[in-house]
mmCIF file of C-alpha atoms in Angstrom:
data_model
loop_
_atom_site.group_PDB
_atom_site.id
_atom_site.type_symbol
_atom_site.label_atom_id
_atom_site.label_comp_id
_atom_site.label_asym_id
_atom_site.label_seq_id
_atom_site.Cartn_x
_atom_site.Cartn_y
_atom_site.Cartn_z
ATOM 1 C CA MET O 1 -0.024 -0.271 0.207
ATOM 2 C CA PRO O 2 1.957 3.021 -1.219
ATOM 3 C CA ARG O 3 1.791 6.068 0.748
ATOM 4 C CA ARG O 4 2.578 8.671 -1.980
ATOM 5 C CA ARG O 5 0.595 8.113 -4.903
ATOM 6 C CA GLU O 6 -2.356 5.566 -6.201
ATOM 7 C CA ILE O 7 -1.066 2.822 -8.595
ATOM 8 C CA GLU O 8 -2.346 2.856 -12.198
ATOM 9 C CA LYS O 9 -4.208 -0.532 -12.851
ATOM 10 C CA ARG O 10 -2.670 -1.969 -15.773
ATOM 11 C CA GLN O 11 -4.517 -3.082 -18.517
ATOM 12 C CA PRO O 12 -3.464 -6.187 -20.579
ATOM 13 C CA ILE O 13 -2.195 -6.097 -23.911
ATOM 14 C CA PRO O 14 -5.244 -7.342 -26.181
ATOM 15 C CA ASP O 15 -4.734 -10.797 -27.808
ATOM 16 C CA PRO O 16 -2.952 -10.069 -31.149
ATOM 17 C CA LYS O 17 -5.250 -12.570 -33.213
ATOM 18 C CA TYR O 18 -8.670 -11.435 -31.980
ATOM 19 C CA GLY O 19 -8.079 -8.322 -30.814
ATOM 20 C CA ASP O 20 -9.829 -8.877 -27.359
ATOM 21 C CA ASP O 21 -9.040 -8.059 -24.074
ATOM 22 C CA LEU O 22 -10.712 -11.244 -22.841
ATOM 23 C CA VAL O 23 -9.184 -13.623 -24.943
ATOM 24 C CA ALA O 24 -6.046 -11.985 -23.453
ATOM 25 C CA LYS O 25 -6.830 -12.433 -19.571
ATOM 26 C CA PHE O 26 -7.817 -16.140 -20.355
ATOM 27 C CA VAL O 27 -4.800 -17.107 -22.094
ATOM 28 C CA ASN O 28 -2.683 -15.583 -19.263
ATOM 29 C CA VAL O 29 -4.578 -17.517 -16.452
ATOM 30 C CA LEU O 30 -4.260 -21.019 -18.742
ATOM 31 C CA MET O 31 -0.158 -20.133 -19.273
ATOM 32 C CA ARG O 32 2.413 -21.977 -17.176
ATOM 33 C CA ASP O 33 5.992 -21.645 -16.635
ATOM 34 C CA GLY O 34 5.719 -18.344 -18.680
ATOM 35 C CA LYS O 35 4.907 -20.151 -22.046
ATOM 36 C CA LYS O 36 2.296 -17.478 -23.429
ATOM 37 C CA SER O 37 2.636 -19.030 -26.865
ATOM 38 C CA THR O 38 1.688 -22.400 -25.969
ATOM 39 C CA ALA O 39 -1.394 -21.277 -24.279
ATOM 40 C CA GLN O 40 -2.316 -19.040 -27.294
ATOM 41 C CA MET O 41 -1.753 -22.103 -29.050
ATOM 42 C CA ILE O 42 -3.862 -24.311 -27.283
ATOM 43 C CA PHE O 43 -6.805 -21.782 -27.039
ATOM 44 C CA TYR O 44 -6.630 -21.230 -30.559
ATOM 45 C CA ARG O 45 -7.004 -24.634 -31.515
ATOM 46 C CA ALA O 46 -10.158 -25.077 -29.241
ATOM 47 C CA LEU O 47 -11.703 -22.317 -30.650
ATOM 48 C CA GLU O 48 -11.341 -23.862 -33.981
ATOM 49 C CA ARG O 49 -12.917 -27.220 -32.626
ATOM 50 C CA MET O 50 -15.699 -25.116 -31.489
ATOM 51 C CA GLN O 51 -16.259 -23.898 -34.728
ATOM 52 C CA ASP O 52 -16.219 -27.034 -36.546
ATOM 53 C CA GLN O 53 -18.477 -28.673 -34.104
ATOM 54 C CA THR O 54 -21.168 -26.040 -33.840
ATOM 55 C CA GLY O 55 -20.668 -23.558 -37.043
ATOM 56 C CA GLU O 56 -21.039 -20.685 -34.935
ATOM 57 C CA GLU O 57 -18.468 -17.788 -34.042
ATOM 58 C CA PRO O 58 -16.295 -18.866 -31.413
ATOM 59 C CA LEU O 59 -15.440 -16.036 -29.724
ATOM 60 C CA GLY O 60 -19.109 -15.403 -29.156
ATOM 61 C CA LEU O 61 -19.630 -18.826 -27.628
ATOM 62 C CA PHE O 62 -16.138 -18.118 -25.906
ATOM 63 C CA ARG O 63 -18.046 -14.963 -24.271
ATOM 64 C CA LYS O 64 -21.232 -17.032 -23.883
ATOM 65 C CA ALA O 65 -19.964 -19.542 -21.717
#
């Protein structure tokens, strides 16, 4: 707890593929041992499978879930 000034809350950099903050936050939570690219690959593959199985937009399904 600082005495001098209020610390600004950091915003995560939006996801490079979808440009969405929620996706970036989820990938950061999914990440282990600092391996962000691996976490992104896992997440993108999951979205691709969702689109193949349902035929709907995967990002909308992710937000709904």
